C-alpha cells in the first residue's frame, strides 16, 4: 500500500510514523524543509519539498500509483486544492481531507459527490465529541465507542485507595459478578500490556475495559467509585473548540462558564451563546480562578490554542481544589509528561484526526479504528465469509501474540466472548492489536486460513 500525505505538521507526522511502522510505503509533501527534516530524523519515509496543491509535485510523488491520499495541512484551501488535483490525476484514489471551516463543511455532500472525497476530518469537532462523552461518563479517563455506541472501551485510572488494586484478573470475577466485561489492556508507565488472567492490576495503572453500553455505568462504579457526575464546569479558551463545546454542553443541561482573555471574542461569545456565562480574563491568573470559586465546580476544561496555557491553567485549578481537569494537548510527546504531573484527562485534536484516518488505511472491512497510547489499536471490522477468523472457537484462532477479540456484535446482540465463542460471517468484531501485530490481524480479516 502506497500512501501520500500532504502536510508534515503534527497530524501528518503522526500518520506517517504510524503507517511507516507497519511497513507501508509513505511519501510526505510539505513546503517547509524544517518539518520535513524533523520527520526524516524520526521516521523512515520519503519526503518531497513543495506544495501539495501543485499537480507537478503530486506527479513527482507518484500520485498515479498511490492507494490513499491524505491532505492534512493547517490550510483548508490547500487541502481542498490538493484533493481536486489528486482526483484529476488519479480518479480512483481514496482521498481524505482535514477541514475546519464550518462554511466548507456545509458542502460535504457536494465535495463527496464531485471530488469523490471519502472523508472530511474536523479535529475540533472530534475533540468536542470526546469531551462531551467524557462528561457523560463519570469515572472514565478515556472513552471510545463501537457498534453504533452499543460497545464501549473505557479507560480508567486505578488509584491507591481502589479496592481492586493488587487483584489478579482471574480473580476479578469474584469481586464483580453482575457485569460482563474484558480487561483489554493495561498501561503501566510507558508500557502497554495485553493481559492474561495471571496479570495483576496495580495502583497507578490505566486500564481499558470493554463492555456493553448498558453495563458501563455499573462497571465504572466498581472500578472508579465515588465519581460524581459533572454538572458545573468552567471552559478556559473561547476559540472554535471552546465555543462549540459550550454549545454542546448547553444541550446536555450542564451549567457552563467560559473564560477568555480577548475582549472582542468575549463579546462574540456572549452574543452567540444562550445559557453560558462568559467571563473575560486569563485562565492562568489564580486570583480570577479563586474569584470564580472554581473549587466548587465539577471540572475545568482548558482548550486554548496554547498547550503551556492549558497545562498551567489545569494545574492552577487542581491546586485550588478542582477535582477533575480536561486538558487540550496537541503534541503527543507532552502527554506522558502531563499525566505524570497529575493531569489525567487529556484530549488532542491532532490525535483525534489520526484516529479518524486510521480506518481508511486498514485492509479488510474495517469500520472504525482508535489508537491507544500510540502502541495499539482497537478496530471494529465486519467478519467476511472467507476470513480466517470465521467458523472456529476464538481460542483456536490463528491470532498473533498481542491481539485479542474484545466483543462480538451479532445482529442486536452483544457478546462478551470466551475462548469457546465462534465468530460468524457478517458479525461485527471489535479487536485490540499491538502495533507489531496489526498487519497480521489485517491479513486474518481478509484471507482464508489456508492462505495465512
CSV table of N, CA, C and O in Angstrom, one decimal, residues 374-422:
chain,number,residue,atom,x,y,z
A,374,UNK,N,-0.5,5.1,21.2
A,374,UNK,CA,0.3,5.0,20.1
A,374,UNK,C,1.1,3.7,20.0
A,374,UNK,O,2.0,3.5,19.2
A,375,UNK,N,0.6,2.7,20.8
A,375,UNK,CA,1.2,1.4,20.8
A,375,UNK,C,0.3,0.3,20.3
A,375,UNK,O,0.7,-0.8,20.0
A,376,UNK,N,-1.0,0.6,20.3
A,376,UNK,CA,-2.0,-0.5,20.0
A,376,UNK,C,-3.2,0.2,19.3
A,376,UNK,O,-3.3,1.5,19.3
A,377,UNK,N,-4.1,-0.6,18.8
A,377,UNK,CA,-5.2,-0.1,18.1
A,377,UNK,C,-6.4,-1.0,18.3
A,377,UNK,O,-6.3,-2.2,18.3
A,378,UNK,N,-7.6,-0.3,18.6
A,378,UNK,CA,-8.8,-1.1,18.7
A,378,UNK,C,-9.6,-0.9,17.4
A,378,UNK,O,-9.8,0.2,17.0
A,379,UNK,N,-9.9,-2.0,16.8
A,379,UNK,CA,-10.6,-1.9,15.5
A,379,UNK,C,-11.9,-2.6,15.5
A,379,UNK,O,-12.1,-3.7,16.2
A,380,UNK,N,-12.9,-2.0,14.8
A,380,UNK,CA,-14.2,-2.7,14.6
A,380,UNK,C,-14.2,-3.1,13.1
A,380,UNK,O,-14.1,-2.3,12.2
A,381,UNK,N,-14.5,-4.4,12.9
A,381,UNK,CA,-14.5,-4.9,11.5
A,381,UNK,C,-15.7,-5.8,11.3
A,381,UNK,O,-16.2,-6.4,12.2
A,382,UNK,N,-16.1,-5.9,10.0
A,382,UNK,CA,-17.1,-6.9,9.7
A,382,UNK,C,-16.4,-8.2,9.3
A,382,UNK,O,-15.5,-8.2,8.4
A,383,UNK,N,-16.8,-9.3,9.9
A,383,UNK,CA,-16.2,-10.6,9.5
A,383,UNK,C,-16.7,-11.0,8.2
A,383,UNK,O,-17.9,-11.2,8.0
A,384,UNK,N,-15.7,-11.2,7.2
A,384,UNK,CA,-16.1,-11.6,5.9
A,384,UNK,C,-16.2,-13.1,5.8
A,384,UNK,O,-15.6,-13.9,6.7
A,385,UNK,N,-17.0,-13.6,4.9
A,385,UNK,CA,-17.3,-15.1,4.8
A,385,UNK,C,-16.0,-15.9,4.7
A,385,UNK,O,-15.9,-16.9,5.3
A,386,UNK,N,-15.0,-15.3,4.0
A,386,UNK,CA,-13.8,-16.1,3.7
A,386,UNK,C,-12.7,-15.8,4.8
A,386,UNK,O,-11.6,-16.4,4.7
A,387,UNK,N,-13.0,-15.0,5.8
A,387,UNK,CA,-12.0,-14.7,6.8
A,387,UNK,C,-11.5,-15.9,7.6
A,387,UNK,O,-12.3,-16.7,7.9
A,388,UNK,N,-10.2,-15.9,7.9
A,388,UNK,CA,-9.7,-17.0,8.7
A,388,UNK,C,-10.2,-16.9,10.2
A,388,UNK,O,-10.0,-17.9,10.9
A,389,UNK,N,-10.9,-15.8,10.5
A,389,UNK,CA,-11.4,-15.7,11.9
A,389,UNK,C,-12.8,-16.3,12.0
A,389,UNK,O,-13.3,-16.5,13.2
A,390,UNK,N,-13.4,-16.7,10.9
A,390,UNK,CA,-14.8,-17.2,11.0
A,390,UNK,C,-14.8,-18.7,11.1
A,390,UNK,O,-14.0,-19.5,10.6
A,391,UNK,N,-15.8,-19.2,12.0
A,391,UNK,CA,-16.2,-20.6,12.0
A,391,UNK,C,-15.4,-21.5,12.9
A,391,UNK,O,-15.6,-22.7,12.9
A,392,UNK,N,-14.6,-20.9,13.8
A,392,UNK,CA,-13.8,-21.8,14.8
A,392,UNK,C,-13.8,-21.0,16.1
A,392,UNK,O,-13.9,-19.8,16.2
A,393,UNK,N,-13.7,-21.8,17.2
A,393,UNK,CA,-13.6,-21.1,18.5
A,393,UNK,C,-12.5,-20.1,18.6
A,393,UNK,O,-11.4,-20.3,18.0
A,394,UNK,N,-12.7,-19.0,19.3
A,394,UNK,CA,-11.7,-18.0,19.5
A,394,UNK,C,-10.4,-18.5,20.0
A,394,UNK,O,-9.3,-18.1,19.5
A,395,UNK,N,-10.5,-19.4,20.9
A,395,UNK,CA,-9.2,-20.0,21.5
A,395,UNK,C,-8.3,-20.7,20.4
A,395,UNK,O,-7.1,-20.9,20.6
A,396,UNK,N,-9.0,-21.1,19.3
A,396,UNK,CA,-8.2,-21.7,18.2
A,396,UNK,C,-7.9,-20.8,17.0
A,396,UNK,O,-7.4,-21.3,16.0
A,397,UNK,N,-8.2,-19.6,17.1
A,397,UNK,CA,-7.9,-18.6,16.0
A,397,UNK,C,-6.4,-18.4,15.8
A,397,UNK,O,-5.6,-18.4,16.8
A,398,UNK,N,-6.0,-18.2,14.5
A,398,UNK,CA,-4.6,-18.0,14.2
A,398,UNK,C,-4.2,-16.6,14.5
A,398,UNK,O,-3.8,-15.8,13.6
A,399,UNK,N,-4.4,-16.2,15.8
A,399,UNK,CA,-4.1,-14.8,16.2
A,399,UNK,C,-2.6,-14.7,16.6
A,399,UNK,O,-2.1,-15.5,17.3
A,400,UNK,N,-2.0,-13.6,16.2
A,400,UNK,CA,-0.6,-13.3,16.6
A,400,UNK,C,-0.6,-12.9,18.1
A,400,UNK,O,-1.6,-12.5,18.7
A,401,UNK,N,0.5,-13.1,18.7
A,401,UNK,CA,0.7,-12.6,20.1
A,401,UNK,C,0.5,-11.1,20.1
A,401,UNK,O,1.0,-10.3,19.3
A,402,UNK,N,-0.3,-10.6,21.0
A,402,UNK,CA,-0.5,-9.1,21.1
A,402,UNK,C,-1.8,-8.7,20.4
A,402,UNK,O,-2.1,-7.6,20.2
A,403,UNK,N,-2.7,-9.7,20.2
A,403,UNK,CA,-4.0,-9.4,19.6
A,403,UNK,C,-5.1,-10.2,20.4
A,403,UNK,O,-4.9,-11.3,20.9
A,404,UNK,N,-6.3,-9.5,20.5
A,404,UNK,CA,-7.3,-10.1,21.3
A,404,UNK,C,-8.7,-9.7,20.8
A,404,UNK,O,-8.9,-8.6,20.3
A,405,UNK,N,-9.7,-10.6,20.8
A,405,UNK,CA,-11.1,-10.3,20.5
A,405,UNK,C,-11.7,-9.8,21.7
A,405,UNK,O,-11.8,-10.4,22.8
A,406,UNK,N,-12.3,-8.5,21.6
A,406,UNK,CA,-12.9,-7.9,22.8
A,406,UNK,C,-14.4,-8.2,22.9
A,406,UNK,O,-14.9,-8.5,23.9
A,407,UNK,N,-15.1,-8.0,21.7
A,407,UNK,CA,-16.5,-8.1,21.7
A,407,UNK,C,-17.0,-8.6,20.3
A,407,UNK,O,-16.3,-8.4,19.3
A,408,UNK,N,-18.2,-9.2,20.3
A,408,UNK,CA,-18.8,-9.5,19.0
A,408,UNK,C,-20.2,-9.0,19.0
A,408,UNK,O,-20.9,-9.1,20.0
A,409,UNK,N,-20.6,-8.3,17.9
A,409,UNK,CA,-22.0,-7.8,17.8
A,409,UNK,C,-22.6,-8.7,16.7
A,409,UNK,O,-22.2,-8.6,15.5
A,410,UNK,N,-23.6,-9.4,17.1
A,410,UNK,CA,-24.3,-10.3,16.2
A,410,UNK,C,-25.8,-9.8,16.1
A,410,UNK,O,-26.6,-10.1,17.0
A,411,UNK,N,-26.1,-9.2,15.0
A,411,UNK,CA,-27.5,-8.6,14.9
A,411,UNK,C,-27.6,-7.5,16.0
A,411,UNK,O,-26.8,-6.6,16.0
A,412,UNK,N,-28.5,-7.6,16.9
A,412,UNK,CA,-28.7,-6.7,18.0
A,412,UNK,C,-28.1,-7.2,19.3
A,412,UNK,O,-28.3,-6.6,20.4
A,413,UNK,N,-27.4,-8.4,19.2
A,413,UNK,CA,-26.9,-9.0,20.4
A,413,UNK,C,-25.4,-8.7,20.6
A,413,UNK,O,-24.6,-8.9,19.7
A,414,UNK,N,-25.0,-8.2,21.8
A,414,UNK,CA,-23.6,-8.0,22.1
A,414,UNK,C,-23.1,-9.2,22.9
A,414,UNK,O,-23.7,-9.7,23.9
A,415,UNK,N,-22.0,-9.8,22.4
A,415,UNK,CA,-21.4,-11.0,23.0
A,415,UNK,C,-20.0,-10.6,23.6
A,415,UNK,O,-19.1,-10.1,22.9
A,416,UNK,N,-19.8,-10.7,24.9
A,416,UNK,CA,-18.5,-10.6,25.5
A,416,UNK,C,-17.9,-12.0,25.5
A,416,UNK,O,-18.4,-12.9,26.3
A,417,UNK,N,-17.0,-12.3,24.6
A,417,UNK,CA,-16.7,-13.7,24.3
A,417,UNK,C,-15.8,-14.4,25.3
A,417,UNK,O,-15.0,-13.7,26.1
A,418,UNK,N,-15.9,-15.7,25.3
A,418,UNK,CA,-15.0,-16.6,26.0
A,418,UNK,C,-14.2,-17.3,24.9
A,418,UNK,O,-14.5,-17.1,23.7
A,419,UNK,N,-13.3,-18.1,25.2
A,419,UNK,CA,-12.5,-18.8,24.2
A,419,UNK,C,-13.3,-19.8,23.4
A,419,UNK,O,-12.9,-20.2,22.3
A,420,UNK,N,-14.5,-20.1,23.9
A,420,UNK,CA,-15.4,-21.1,23.2
A,420,UNK,C,-16.3,-20.5,22.1
A,420,UNK,O,-16.8,-21.2,21.3
A,421,UNK,N,-16.4,-19.2,22.2
A,421,UNK,CA,-17.3,-18.5,21.3
A,421,UNK,C,-16.8,-18.5,19.9
A,421,UNK,O,-15.5,-18.5,19.7
A,422,UNK,N,-17.7,-18.5,18.9
A,422,UNK,CA,-17.3,-18.6,17.5
A,422,UNK,C,-17.8,-17.3,16.7
A,422,UNK,O,-18.9,-16.8,17.0
